[in-house]
């Protein structure tokens, strides 16, 4: 719970630099376009937040699967969980997979530049 809370609490602090960078870059190209700079900052902030939340989602999902596997390995009162686990497969939603793939691709392009 603590790592999840920390990630959510730190979201604004992590998003702000992306917003400032996008605003500055936009104003360098179009110095008089304040509305465009704010729109660019908003878009960059949303993108950064989506990337962070996608990573947190996968981490929480991984943790939850681990807890489920640990409990299904136990005997006794968790027997119904073993039957449930045997029938289900945990998959990361395609939206999260796509976001993480896009993030990795963008990071590769930045590293190459």
PDB file of N, CA and C in Angstrom:
ATOM      1  N   UNK A   1       0.819  -1.194   0.000  1.00  0.00           N
ATOM      2  CA  UNK A   1       0.000   0.000   0.000  1.00  0.00           C
ATOM      3  C   UNK A   1       0.864   1.260   0.000  1.00  0.00           C
ATOM      4  N   UNK A   2       1.949   1.238   0.751  1.00  0.00           N
ATOM      5  CA  UNK A   2       2.811   2.422   0.839  1.00  0.00           C
ATOM      6  C   UNK A   2       3.416   2.796  -0.514  1.00  0.00           C
ATOM      7  N   UNK A   3       3.989   1.830  -1.272  1.00  0.00           N
ATOM      8  CA  UNK A   3       4.541   2.223  -2.578  1.00  0.00           C
ATOM      9  C   UNK A   3       3.482   2.804  -3.523  1.00  0.00           C
ATOM     10  N   UNK A   4       2.280   2.237  -3.491  1.00  0.00           N
ATOM     11  CA  UNK A   4       1.210   2.763  -4.336  1.00  0.00           C
ATOM     12  C   UNK A   4       0.858   4.182  -3.917  1.00  0.00           C
ATOM     13  N   UNK A   5       0.720   4.402  -2.622  1.00  0.00           N
ATOM     14  CA  UNK A   5       0.419   5.740  -2.116  1.00  0.00           C
ATOM     15  C   UNK A   5       1.507   6.740  -2.470  1.00  0.00           C
ATOM     16  N   UNK A   6       2.765   6.313  -2.346  1.00  0.00           N
ATOM     17  CA  UNK A   6       3.885   7.193  -2.696  1.00  0.00           C
ATOM     18  C   UNK A   6       3.861   7.565  -4.173  1.00  0.00           C
ATOM     19  N   UNK A   7       3.552   6.578  -5.018  1.00  0.00           N
ATOM     20  CA  UNK A   7       3.504   6.838  -6.456  1.00  0.00           C
ATOM     21  C   UNK A   7       2.404   7.841  -6.786  1.00  0.00           C
ATOM     22  N   UNK A   8       1.254   7.665  -6.167  1.00  0.00           N
ATOM     23  CA  UNK A   8       0.133   8.579  -6.430  1.00  0.00           C
ATOM     24  C   UNK A   8       0.444   9.963  -5.856  1.00  0.00           C
ATOM     25  N   UNK A   9       0.994  10.004  -4.640  1.00  0.00           N
ATOM     26  CA  UNK A   9       1.330  11.291  -4.026  1.00  0.00           C
ATOM     27  C   UNK A   9       2.398  12.036  -4.829  1.00  0.00           C
ATOM     28  N   UNK A  10       3.314  11.302  -5.418  1.00  0.00           N
ATOM     29  CA  UNK A  10       4.393  11.927  -6.183  1.00  0.00           C
ATOM     30  C   UNK A  10       4.045  12.224  -7.626  1.00  0.00           C
ATOM     31  N   UNK A  11       2.828  11.906  -8.021  1.00  0.00           N
ATOM     32  CA  UNK A  11       2.420  12.077  -9.416  1.00  0.00           C
ATOM     33  C   UNK A  11       2.537  13.531  -9.871  1.00  0.00           C
ATOM     34  N   UNK A  12       2.033  14.451  -9.076  1.00  0.00           N
ATOM     35  CA  UNK A  12       2.087  15.869  -9.474  1.00  0.00           C
ATOM     36  C   UNK A  12       3.525  16.339  -9.611  1.00  0.00           C
ATOM     37  N   UNK A  13       4.382  15.923  -8.691  1.00  0.00           N
ATOM     38  CA  UNK A  13       5.781  16.319  -8.753  1.00  0.00           C
ATOM     39  C   UNK A  13       6.497  15.748  -9.962  1.00  0.00           C
ATOM     40  N   UNK A  14       6.072  14.570 -10.407  1.00  0.00           N
ATOM     41  CA  UNK A  14       6.694  13.943 -11.574  1.00  0.00           C
ATOM     42  C   UNK A  14       6.165  14.524 -12.882  1.00  0.00           C
ATOM     43  N   UNK A  15       4.937  14.999 -12.851  1.00  0.00           N
ATOM     44  CA  UNK A  15       4.302  15.518 -14.064  1.00  0.00           C
ATOM     45  C   UNK A  15       4.726  16.964 -14.341  1.00  0.00           C
ATOM     46  N   UNK A  16       4.954  17.738 -13.304  1.00  0.00           N
ATOM     47  CA  UNK A  16       5.295  19.152 -13.471  1.00  0.00           C
ATOM     48  C   UNK A  16       6.505  19.398 -14.366  1.00  0.00           C
ATOM     49  N   UNK A  17       7.617  18.651 -14.206  1.00  0.00           N
ATOM     50  CA  UNK A  17       8.761  18.906 -15.100  1.00  0.00           C
ATOM     51  C   UNK A  17       8.421  18.676 -16.575  1.00  0.00           C
ATOM     52  N   UNK A  18       7.603  17.680 -16.854  1.00  0.00           N
ATOM     53  CA  UNK A  18       7.206  17.423 -18.244  1.00  0.00           C
ATOM     54  C   UNK A  18       6.375  18.597 -18.779  1.00  0.00           C
ATOM     55  N   UNK A  19       5.514  19.131 -17.933  1.00  0.00           N
ATOM     56  CA  UNK A  19       4.701  20.285 -18.338  1.00  0.00           C
ATOM     57  C   UNK A  19       5.583  21.505 -18.612  1.00  0.00           C
ATOM     58  N   UNK A  20       6.507  21.781 -17.693  1.00  0.00           N
ATOM     59  CA  UNK A  20       7.397  22.945 -17.872  1.00  0.00           C
ATOM     60  C   UNK A  20       8.242  22.808 -19.131  1.00  0.00           C
ATOM     61  N   UNK A  21       8.766  21.597 -19.356  1.00  0.00           N
ATOM     62  CA  UNK A  21       9.616  21.360 -20.533  1.00  0.00           C
ATOM     63  C   UNK A  21       8.811  21.578 -21.824  1.00  0.00           C
ATOM     64  N   UNK A  22       7.596  21.044 -21.881  1.00  0.00           N
ATOM     65  CA  UNK A  22       6.773  21.197 -23.081  1.00  0.00           C
ATOM     66  C   UNK A  22       6.387  22.658 -23.304  1.00  0.00           C
ATOM     67  N   UNK A  23       6.063  23.351 -22.226  1.00  0.00           N
ATOM     68  CA  UNK A  23       5.707  24.773 -22.330  1.00  0.00           C
ATOM     69  C   UNK A  23       6.894  25.567 -22.873  1.00  0.00           C
ATOM     70  N   UNK A  24       8.074  25.329 -22.313  1.00  0.00           N
ATOM     71  CA  UNK A  24       9.283  26.051 -22.750  1.00  0.00           C
ATOM     72  C   UNK A  24       9.624  25.757 -24.203  1.00  0.00           C
ATOM     73  N   UNK A  25       9.576  24.494 -24.578  1.00  0.00           N
ATOM     74  CA  UNK A  25       9.887  24.123 -25.961  1.00  0.00           C
ATOM     75  C   UNK A  25       8.920  24.776 -26.937  1.00  0.00           C
ATOM     76  N   UNK A  26       7.647  24.810 -26.571  1.00  0.00           N
ATOM     77  CA  UNK A  26       6.649  25.432 -27.447  1.00  0.00           C
ATOM     78  C   UNK A  26       6.930  26.931 -27.589  1.00  0.00           C
ATOM     79  N   UNK A  27       7.238  27.582 -26.477  1.00  0.00           N
ATOM     80  CA  UNK A  27       7.480  29.033 -26.521  1.00  0.00           C
ATOM     81  C   UNK A  27       8.766  29.383 -27.251  1.00  0.00           C
ATOM     82  N   UNK A  28       9.724  28.467 -27.279  1.00  0.00           N
ATOM     83  CA  UNK A  28      10.931  28.710 -28.069  1.00  0.00           C
ATOM     84  C   UNK A  28      10.606  28.768 -29.558  1.00  0.00           C
ATOM     85  N   UNK A  29       9.669  27.931 -29.972  1.00  0.00           N
ATOM     86  CA  UNK A  29       9.290  27.895 -31.392  1.00  0.00           C
ATOM     87  C   UNK A  29       8.292  28.994 -31.732  1.00  0.00           C
ATOM     88  N   UNK A  30       7.347  29.216 -30.845  1.00  0.00           N
ATOM     89  CA  UNK A  30       6.278  30.196 -31.072  1.00  0.00           C
ATOM     90  C   UNK A  30       6.148  31.081 -29.829  1.00  0.00           C
ATOM     91  N   UNK A  31       6.984  32.102 -29.709  1.00  0.00           N
ATOM     92  CA  UNK A  31       7.046  32.910 -28.483  1.00  0.00           C
ATOM     93  C   UNK A  31       5.741  33.597 -28.094  1.00  0.00           C
ATOM     94  N   UNK A  32       4.891  33.895 -29.058  1.00  0.00           N
ATOM     95  CA  UNK A  32       3.658  34.621 -28.747  1.00  0.00           C
ATOM     96  C   UNK A  32       2.457  33.704 -28.540  1.00  0.00           C
ATOM     97  N   UNK A  33       2.642  32.413 -28.632  1.00  0.00           N
ATOM     98  CA  UNK A  33       1.520  31.473 -28.545  1.00  0.00           C
ATOM     99  C   UNK A  33       1.387  30.904 -27.128  1.00  0.00           C
ATOM    100  N   UNK A  34       0.882  31.733 -26.216  1.00  0.00           N
ATOM    101  CA  UNK A  34       0.731  31.305 -24.824  1.00  0.00           C
ATOM    102  C   UNK A  34      -0.318  30.213 -24.672  1.00  0.00           C
ATOM    103  N   UNK A  35      -1.397  30.324 -25.432  1.00  0.00           N
ATOM    104  CA  UNK A  35      -2.440  29.293 -25.349  1.00  0.00           C
ATOM    105  C   UNK A  35      -1.922  27.953 -25.859  1.00  0.00           C
ATOM    106  N   UNK A  36      -1.165  27.989 -26.933  1.00  0.00           N
ATOM    107  CA  UNK A  36      -0.574  26.763 -27.461  1.00  0.00           C
ATOM    108  C   UNK A  36       0.419  26.152 -26.489  1.00  0.00           C
ATOM    109  N   UNK A  37       1.165  27.011 -25.800  1.00  0.00           N
ATOM    110  CA  UNK A  37       2.134  26.523 -24.815  1.00  0.00           C
ATOM    111  C   UNK A  37       1.427  25.827 -23.662  1.00  0.00           C
ATOM    112  N   UNK A  38       0.311  26.384 -23.240  1.00  0.00           N
ATOM    113  CA  UNK A  38      -0.459  25.748 -22.159  1.00  0.00           C
ATOM    114  C   UNK A  38      -1.065  24.426 -22.628  1.00  0.00           C
ATOM    115  N   UNK A  39      -1.522  24.398 -23.867  1.00  0.00           N
ATOM    116  CA  UNK A  39      -2.062  23.149 -24.412  1.00  0.00           C
ATOM    117  C   UNK A  39      -0.963  22.089 -24.516  1.00  0.00           C
ATOM    118  N   UNK A  40       0.219  22.497 -24.946  1.00  0.00           N
ATOM    119  CA  UNK A  40       1.345  21.561 -25.032  1.00  0.00           C
ATOM    120  C   UNK A  40       1.720  21.056 -23.643  1.00  0.00           C
ATOM    121  N   UNK A  41       1.703  21.945 -22.654  1.00  0.00           N
ATOM    122  CA  UNK A  41       2.012  21.552 -21.279  1.00  0.00           C
ATOM    123  C   UNK A  41       0.978  20.564 -20.751  1.00  0.00           C
ATOM    124  N   UNK A  42      -0.295  20.839 -21.021  1.00  0.00           N
ATOM    125  CA  UNK A  42      -1.357  19.928 -20.580  1.00  0.00           C
ATOM    126  C   UNK A  42      -1.201  18.552 -21.222  1.00  0.00           C
ATOM    127  N   UNK A  43      -0.918  18.537 -22.512  1.00  0.00           N
ATOM    128  CA  UNK A  43      -0.764  17.261 -23.225  1.00  0.00           C
ATOM    129  C   UNK A  43       0.437  16.484 -22.687  1.00  0.00           C
ATOM    130  N   UNK A  44       1.537  17.178 -22.447  1.00  0.00           N
ATOM    131  CA  UNK A  44       2.729  16.510 -21.912  1.00  0.00           C
ATOM    132  C   UNK A  44       2.470  15.983 -20.507  1.00  0.00           C
ATOM    133  N   UNK A  45       1.741  16.752 -19.718  1.00  0.00           N
ATOM    134  CA  UNK A  45       1.402  16.306 -18.362  1.00  0.00           C
ATOM    135  C   UNK A  45       0.530  15.069 -18.370  1.00  0.00           C
ATOM    136  N   UNK A  46      -0.452  15.068 -19.249  1.00  0.00           N
ATOM    137  CA  UNK A  46      -1.319  13.890 -19.361  1.00  0.00           C
ATOM    138  C   UNK A  46      -0.539  12.665 -19.817  1.00  0.00           C
ATOM    139  N   UNK A  47       0.361  12.863 -20.758  1.00  0.00           N
ATOM    140  CA  UNK A  47       1.185  11.760 -21.266  1.00  0.00           C
ATOM    141  C   UNK A  47       2.070  11.193 -20.159  1.00  0.00           C
ATOM    142  N   UNK A  48       2.716  12.083 -19.413  1.00  0.00           N
ATOM    143  CA  UNK A  48       3.595  11.639 -18.316  1.00  0.00           C
ATOM    144  C   UNK A  48       2.793  10.914 -17.241  1.00  0.00           C
ATOM    145  N   UNK A  49       1.626  11.451 -16.901  1.00  0.00           N
ATOM    146  CA  UNK A  49       0.783  10.804 -15.893  1.00  0.00           C
ATOM    147  C   UNK A  49       0.334   9.422 -16.367  1.00  0.00           C
ATOM    148  N   UNK A  50      -0.030   9.306 -17.637  1.00  0.00           N
ATOM    149  CA  UNK A  50      -0.453   8.005 -18.174  1.00  0.00           C
ATOM    150  C   UNK A  50       0.683   6.996 -18.107  1.00  0.00           C
ATOM    151  N   UNK A  51       1.894   7.436 -18.398  1.00  0.00           N
ATOM    152  CA  UNK A  51       3.043   6.534 -18.339  1.00  0.00           C
ATOM    153  C   UNK A  51       3.304   6.073 -16.905  1.00  0.00           C
ATOM    154  N   UNK A  52       3.277   6.999 -15.989  1.00  0.00           N
ATOM    155  CA  UNK A  52       3.522   6.658 -14.583  1.00  0.00           C
ATOM    156  C   UNK A  52       2.441   5.718 -14.072  1.00  0.00           C
ATOM    157  N   UNK A  53       1.185   6.054 -14.335  1.00  0.00           N
ATOM    158  CA  UNK A  53       0.086   5.223 -13.844  1.00  0.00           C
ATOM    159  C   UNK A  53       0.077   3.849 -14.503  1.00  0.00           C
ATOM    160  N   UNK A  54       0.507   3.764 -15.751  1.00  0.00           N
ATOM    161  CA  UNK A  54       0.602   2.457 -16.415  1.00  0.00           C
ATOM    162  C   UNK A  54       1.636   1.582 -15.715  1.00  0.00           C
ATOM    163  N   UNK A  55       2.783   2.171 -15.401  1.00  0.00           N
ATOM    164  CA  UNK A  55       3.816   1.395 -14.694  1.00  0.00           C
ATOM    165  C   UNK A  55       3.334   0.976 -13.309  1.00  0.00           C
ATOM    166  N   UNK A  56       2.674   1.882 -12.585  1.00  0.00           N
ATOM    167  CA  UNK A  56       2.155   1.561 -11.255  1.00  0.00           C
ATOM    168  C   UNK A  56       1.105   0.460 -11.361  1.00  0.00           C
ATOM    169  N   UNK A  57       0.250   0.540 -12.378  1.00  0.00           N
ATOM    170  CA  UNK A  57      -0.780  -0.477 -12.563  1.00  0.00           C
ATOM    171  C   UNK A  57      -0.148  -1.858 -12.730  1.00  0.00           C
ATOM    172  N   UNK A  58       0.882  -1.949 -13.547  1.00  0.00           N
ATOM    173  CA  UNK A  58       1.540  -3.237 -13.785  1.00  0.00           C
ATOM    174  C   UNK A  58       2.205  -3.724 -12.498  1.00  0.00           C
ATOM    175  N   UNK A  59       2.821  -2.827 -11.755  1.00  0.00           N
ATOM    176  CA  UNK A  59       3.452  -3.224 -10.494  1.00  0.00           C
ATOM    177  C   UNK A  59       2.421  -3.740  -9.495  1.00  0.00           C
ATOM    178  N   UNK A  60       1.293  -3.054  -9.382  1.00  0.00           N
ATOM    179  CA  UNK A  60       0.239  -3.489  -8.462  1.00  0.00           C
ATOM    180  C   UNK A  60      -0.355  -4.814  -8.935  1.00  0.00           C
ATOM    181  N   UNK A  61      -0.551  -4.959 -10.233  1.00  0.00           N
ATOM    182  CA  UNK A  61      -1.078  -6.214 -10.768  1.00  0.00           C
ATOM    183  C   UNK A  61      -0.116  -7.357 -10.473  1.00  0.00           C
ATOM    184  N   UNK A  62       1.182  -7.114 -10.660  1.00  0.00           N
ATOM    185  CA  UNK A  62       2.188  -8.130 -10.375  1.00  0.00           C
ATOM    186  C   UNK A  62       2.163  -8.503  -8.893  1.00  0.00           C
ATOM    187  N   UNK A  63       2.055  -7.506  -8.032  1.00  0.00           N
ATOM    188  CA  UNK A  63       1.980  -7.758  -6.593  1.00  0.00           C
ATOM    189  C   UNK A  63       0.743  -8.578  -6.257  1.00  0.00           C
ATOM    190  N   UNK A  64      -0.411  -8.203  -6.828  1.00  0.00           N
ATOM    191  CA  UNK A  64      -1.661  -8.901  -6.536  1.00  0.00           C
ATOM    192  C   UNK A  64      -1.605 -10.358  -7.000  1.00  0.00           C
ATOM    193  N   UNK A  65      -1.014 -10.592  -8.153  1.00  0.00           N
ATOM    194  CA  UNK A  65      -0.863 -11.963  -8.648  1.00  0.00           C
ATOM    195  C   UNK A  65       0.028 -12.760  -7.700  1.00  0.00           C
ATOM    196  N   UNK A  66       1.100 -12.135  -7.213  1.00  0.00           N
ATOM    197  CA  UNK A  66       1.980 -12.805  -6.257  1.00  0.00           C
ATOM    198  C   UNK A  66       1.259 -13.166  -4.975  1.00  0.00           C
ATOM    199  N   UNK A  67       0.451 -12.236  -4.465  1.00  0.00           N
ATOM    200  CA  UNK A  67      -0.326 -12.512  -3.249  1.00  0.00           C
ATOM    201  C   UNK A  67      -1.281 -13.669  -3.503  1.00  0.00           C
ATOM    202  N   UNK A  68      -1.958 -13.633  -4.626  1.00  0.00           N
ATOM    203  CA  UNK A  68      -2.896 -14.696  -4.965  1.00  0.00           C
ATOM    204  C   UNK A  68      -2.176 -16.034  -5.075  1.00  0.00           C
ATOM    205  N   UNK A  69      -1.030 -16.040  -5.726  1.00  0.00           N
ATOM    206  CA  UNK A  69      -0.280 -17.291  -5.859  1.00  0.00           C
ATOM    207  C   UNK A  69       0.194 -17.800  -4.507  1.00  0.00           C
ATOM    208  N   UNK A  70       0.655 -16.896  -3.633  1.00  0.00           N
ATOM    209  CA  UNK A  70       1.076 -17.315  -2.294  1.00  0.00           C
ATOM    210  C   UNK A  70      -0.085 -17.917  -1.514  1.00  0.00           C
ATOM    211  N   UNK A  71      -1.221 -17.283  -1.619  1.00  0.00           N
ATOM    212  CA  UNK A  71      -2.384 -17.777  -0.865  1.00  0.00           C
ATOM    213  C   UNK A  71      -2.942 -19.066  -1.446  1.00  0.00           C
ATOM    214  N   UNK A  72      -2.874 -19.208  -2.747  1.00  0.00           N
ATOM    215  CA  UNK A  72      -3.387 -20.449  -3.335  1.00  0.00           C
ATOM    216  C   UNK A  72      -2.460 -21.617  -3.034  1.00  0.00           C
ATOM    217  N   UNK A  73      -1.204 -21.319  -2.742  1.00  0.00           N
ATOM    218  CA  UNK A  73      -0.264 -22.385  -2.379  1.00  0.00           C
ATOM    219  C   UNK A  73      -0.540 -22.889  -0.964  1.00  0.00           C
ATOM    220  N   UNK A  74      -1.188 -22.062  -0.143  1.00  0.00           N
ATOM    221  CA  UNK A  74      -1.511 -22.470   1.224  1.00  0.00           C
ATOM    222  C   UNK A  74      -2.663 -23.472   1.205  1.00  0.00           C
ATOM    223  N   UNK A  75      -2.727 -24.275   2.243  1.00  0.00           N
ATOM    224  CA  UNK A  75      -3.796 -25.270   2.324  1.00  0.00           C
ATOM    225  C   UNK A  75      -4.937 -24.721   3.162  1.00  0.00           C
ATOM    226  N   UNK A  76      -6.023 -25.404   3.115  1.00  0.00           N
ATOM    227  CA  UNK A  76      -7.137 -25.077   4.002  1.00  0.00           C
ATOM    228  C   UNK A  76      -8.100 -24.076   3.410  1.00  0.00           C
ATOM    229  N   UNK A  77      -8.234 -22.954   4.096  1.00  0.00           N
ATOM    230  CA  UNK A  77      -9.310 -22.022   3.758  1.00  0.00           C
ATOM    231  C   UNK A  77      -9.139 -21.341   2.408  1.00  0.00           C
ATOM    232  N   UNK A  78      -7.960 -21.424   1.784  1.00  0.00           N
ATOM    233  CA  UNK A  78      -7.751 -20.792   0.489  1.00  0.00           C
ATOM    234  C   UNK A  78      -7.964 -21.762  -0.668  1.00  0.00           C
ATOM    235  N   UNK A  79      -8.506 -22.928  -0.406  1.00  0.00           N
ATOM    236  CA  UNK A  79      -8.752 -23.904  -1.473  1.00  0.00           C
ATOM    237  C   UNK A  79      -9.608 -23.319  -2.605  1.00  0.00           C
ATOM    238  N   UNK A  80     -10.644 -22.527  -2.311  1.00  0.00           N
ATOM    239  CA  UNK A  80     -11.426 -21.937  -3.415  1.00  0.00           C
ATOM    240  C   UNK A  80     -10.579 -21.040  -4.314  1.00  0.00           C
ATOM    241  N   UNK A  81      -9.569 -20.362  -3.740  1.00  0.00           N
ATOM    242  CA  UNK A  81      -8.694 -19.527  -4.555  1.00  0.00           C
ATOM    243  C   UNK A  81      -7.872 -20.374  -5.519  1.00  0.00           C
ATOM    244  N   UNK A  82      -7.434 -21.564  -5.089  1.00  0.00           N
ATOM    245  CA  UNK A  82      -6.668 -22.439  -5.978  1.00  0.00           C
ATOM    246  C   UNK A  82      -7.513 -22.827  -7.186  1.00  0.00           C
ATOM    247  N   UNK A  83      -8.776 -23.126  -6.936  1.00  0.00           N
ATOM    248  CA  UNK A  83      -9.656 -23.497  -8.064  1.00  0.00           C
ATOM    249  C   UNK A  83      -9.868 -22.294  -8.985  1.00  0.00           C
ATOM    250  N   UNK A  84     -10.053 -21.114  -8.414  1.00  0.00           N
ATOM    251  CA  UNK A  84     -10.234 -19.900  -9.217  1.00  0.00           C
ATOM    252  C   UNK A  84      -8.994 -19.624 -10.052  1.00  0.00           C
ATOM    253  N   UNK A  85      -7.813 -19.708  -9.449  1.00  0.00           N
ATOM    254  CA  UNK A  85      -6.560 -19.440 -10.154  1.00  0.00           C
ATOM    255  C   UNK A  85      -6.341 -20.425 -11.285  1.00  0.00           C
ATOM    256  N   UNK A  86      -6.736 -21.649 -11.071  1.00  0.00           N
ATOM    257  CA  UNK A  86      -6.558 -22.666 -12.102  1.00  0.00           C
ATOM    258  C   UNK A  86      -7.405 -22.354 -13.335  1.00  0.00           C
ATOM    259  N   UNK A  87      -8.525 -21.675 -13.152  1.00  0.00           N
ATOM    260  CA  UNK A  87      -9.414 -21.386 -14.276  1.00  0.00           C
ATOM    261  C   UNK A  87      -9.158 -20.039 -14.929  1.00  0.00           C
ATOM    262  N   UNK A  88      -8.442 -19.153 -14.253  1.00  0.00           N
ATOM    263  CA  UNK A  88      -8.300 -17.795 -14.784  1.00  0.00           C
ATOM    264  C   UNK A  88      -6.869 -17.505 -15.191  1.00  0.00           C
ATOM    265  N   UNK A  89      -6.754 -16.583 -16.102  1.00  0.00           N
ATOM    266  CA  UNK A  89      -5.440 -16.098 -16.521  1.00  0.00           C
ATOM    267  C   UNK A  89      -5.431 -14.593 -16.324  1.00  0.00           C
ATOM    268  N   UNK A  90      -4.390 -14.085 -15.734  1.00  0.00           N
ATOM    269  CA  UNK A  90      -4.284 -12.647 -15.495  1.00  0.00           C
ATOM    270  C   UNK A  90      -3.566 -12.024 -16.680  1.00  0.00           C
ATOM    271  N   UNK A  91      -4.209 -11.043 -17.284  1.00  0.00           N
ATOM    272  CA  UNK A  91      -3.613 -10.351 -18.418  1.00  0.00           C
ATOM    273  C   UNK A  91      -3.613  -8.857 -18.153  1.00  0.00           C
ATOM    274  N   UNK A  92      -2.590  -8.215 -18.617  1.00  0.00           N
ATOM    275  CA  UNK A  92      -2.529  -6.764 -18.536  1.00  0.00           C
ATOM    276  C   UNK A  92      -3.427  -6.216 -19.644  1.00  0.00           C
ATOM    277  N   UNK A  93      -4.301  -5.252 -19.322  1.00  0.00           N
ATOM    278  CA  UNK A  93      -5.172  -4.684 -20.350  1.00  0.00           C
ATOM    279  C   UNK A  93      -4.372  -4.129 -21.526  1.00  0.00           C
ATOM    280  N   UNK A  94      -4.911  -4.263 -22.707  1.00  0.00           N
ATOM    281  CA  UNK A  94      -4.196  -3.842 -23.919  1.00  0.00           C
ATOM    282  C   UNK A  94      -3.850  -2.353 -23.894  1.00  0.00           C
ATOM    283  N   UNK A  95      -4.699  -1.539 -23.290  1.00  0.00           N
ATOM    284  CA  UNK A  95      -4.412  -0.101 -23.201  1.00  0.00           C
ATOM    285  C   UNK A  95      -3.114   0.133 -22.432  1.00  0.00           C
ATOM    286  N   UNK A  96      -2.901  -0.609 -21.351  1.00  0.00           N
ATOM    287  CA  UNK A  96      -1.683  -0.457 -20.553  1.00  0.00           C
ATOM    288  C   UNK A  96      -0.483  -0.979 -21.338  1.00  0.00           C
ATOM    289  N   UNK A  97      -0.643  -2.117 -21.998  1.00  0.00           N
ATOM    290  CA  UNK A  97       0.447  -2.685 -22.805  1.00  0.00           C
ATOM    291  C   UNK A  97       0.857  -1.697 -23.892  1.00  0.00           C
ATOM    292  N   UNK A  98      -0.119  -1.108 -24.573  1.00  0.00           N
ATOM    293  CA  UNK A  98       0.176  -0.152 -25.640  1.00  0.00           C
ATOM    294  C   UNK A  98       0.894   1.079 -25.090  1.00  0.00           C
ATOM    295  N   UNK A  99       0.447   1.562 -23.931  1.00  0.00           N
ATOM    296  CA  UNK A  99       1.074   2.744 -23.332  1.00  0.00           C
ATOM    297  C   UNK A  99       2.517   2.445 -22.945  1.00  0.00           C
ATOM    298  N   UNK A 100       2.756   1.288 -22.362  1.00  0.00           N
ATOM    299  CA  UNK A 100       4.120   0.929 -21.982  1.00  0.00           C
ATOM    300  C   UNK A 100       5.003   0.732 -23.213  1.00  0.00           C
ATOM    301  N   UNK A 101       4.464   0.159 -24.267  1.00  0.00           N
ATOM    302  CA  UNK A 101       5.233  -0.021 -25.498  1.00  0.00           C
ATOM    303  C   UNK A 101       5.567   1.337 -26.114  1.00  0.00           C
ATOM    304  N   UNK A 102       4.611   2.243 -26.098  1.00  0.00           N
ATOM    305  CA  UNK A 102       4.835   3.586 -26.638  1.00  0.00           C
ATOM    306  C   UNK A 102       5.899   4.313 -25.818  1.00  0.00           C
ATOM    307  N   UNK A 103       5.851   4.151 -24.504  1.00  0.00           N
ATOM    308  CA  UNK A 103       6.842   4.762 -23.622  1.00  0.00           C
ATOM    309  C   UNK A 103       8.232   4.220 -23.931  1.00  0.00           C
ATOM    310  N   UNK A 104       8.349   2.914 -24.086  1.00  0.00           N
ATOM    311  CA  UNK A 104       9.645   2.305 -24.371  1.00  0.00           C
ATOM    312  C   UNK A 104      10.173   2.786 -25.721  1.00  0.00           C
ATOM    313  N   UNK A 105       9.292   2.885 -26.691  1.00  0.00           N
ATOM    314  CA  UNK A 105       9.700   3.342 -28.029  1.00  0.00           C
ATOM    315  C   UNK A 105      10.169   4.787 -27.971  1.00  0.00           C
ATOM    316  N   UNK A 106       9.457   5.632 -27.240  1.00  0.00           N
ATOM    317  CA  UNK A 106       9.845   7.037 -27.114  1.00  0.00           C
ATOM    318  C   UNK A 106      11.189   7.154 -26.401  1.00  0.00           C
ATOM    319  N   UNK A 107      11.410   6.330 -25.392  1.00  0.00           N
ATOM    320  CA  UNK A 107      12.686   6.354 -24.672  1.00  0.00           C
ATOM    321  C   UNK A 107      13.831   5.940 -25.577  1.00  0.00           C
ATOM    322  N   UNK A 108      13.598   4.956 -26.439  1.00  0.00           N
ATOM    323  CA  UNK A 108      14.635   4.520 -27.384  1.00  0.00           C
ATOM    324  C   UNK A 108      14.977   5.634 -28.367  1.00  0.00           C
ATOM    325  N   UNK A 109      13.945   6.343 -28.841  1.00  0.00           N
ATOM    326  CA  UNK A 109      14.180   7.457 -29.781  1.00  0.00           C
ATOM    327  C   UNK A 109      14.958   8.578 -29.097  1.00  0.00           C
ATOM    328  N   UNK A 110      14.618   8.882 -27.845  1.00  0.00           N
ATOM    329  CA  UNK A 110      15.324   9.930 -27.113  1.00  0.00           C
ATOM    330  C   UNK A 110      16.775   9.538 -26.875  1.00  0.00           C
ATOM    331  N   UNK A 111      17.001   8.270 -26.569  1.00  0.00           N
ATOM    332  CA  UNK A 111      18.367   7.798 -26.320  1.00  0.00           C
ATOM    333  C   UNK A 111      19.207   7.850 -27.598  1.00  0.00           C
ATOM    334  N   UNK A 112      18.566   7.596 -28.725  1.00  0.00           N
ATOM    335  CA  UNK A 112      19.272   7.607 -30.002  1.00  0.00           C
ATOM    336  C   UNK A 112      19.603   9.028 -30.475  1.00  0.00           C
ATOM    337  N   UNK A 113      18.794   9.995 -30.021  1.00  0.00           N
ATOM    338  CA  UNK A 113      18.984  11.395 -30.468  1.00  0.00           C
ATOM    339  C   UNK A 113      20.131  12.089 -29.808  1.00  0.00           C
TER     340      UNK A 113
END
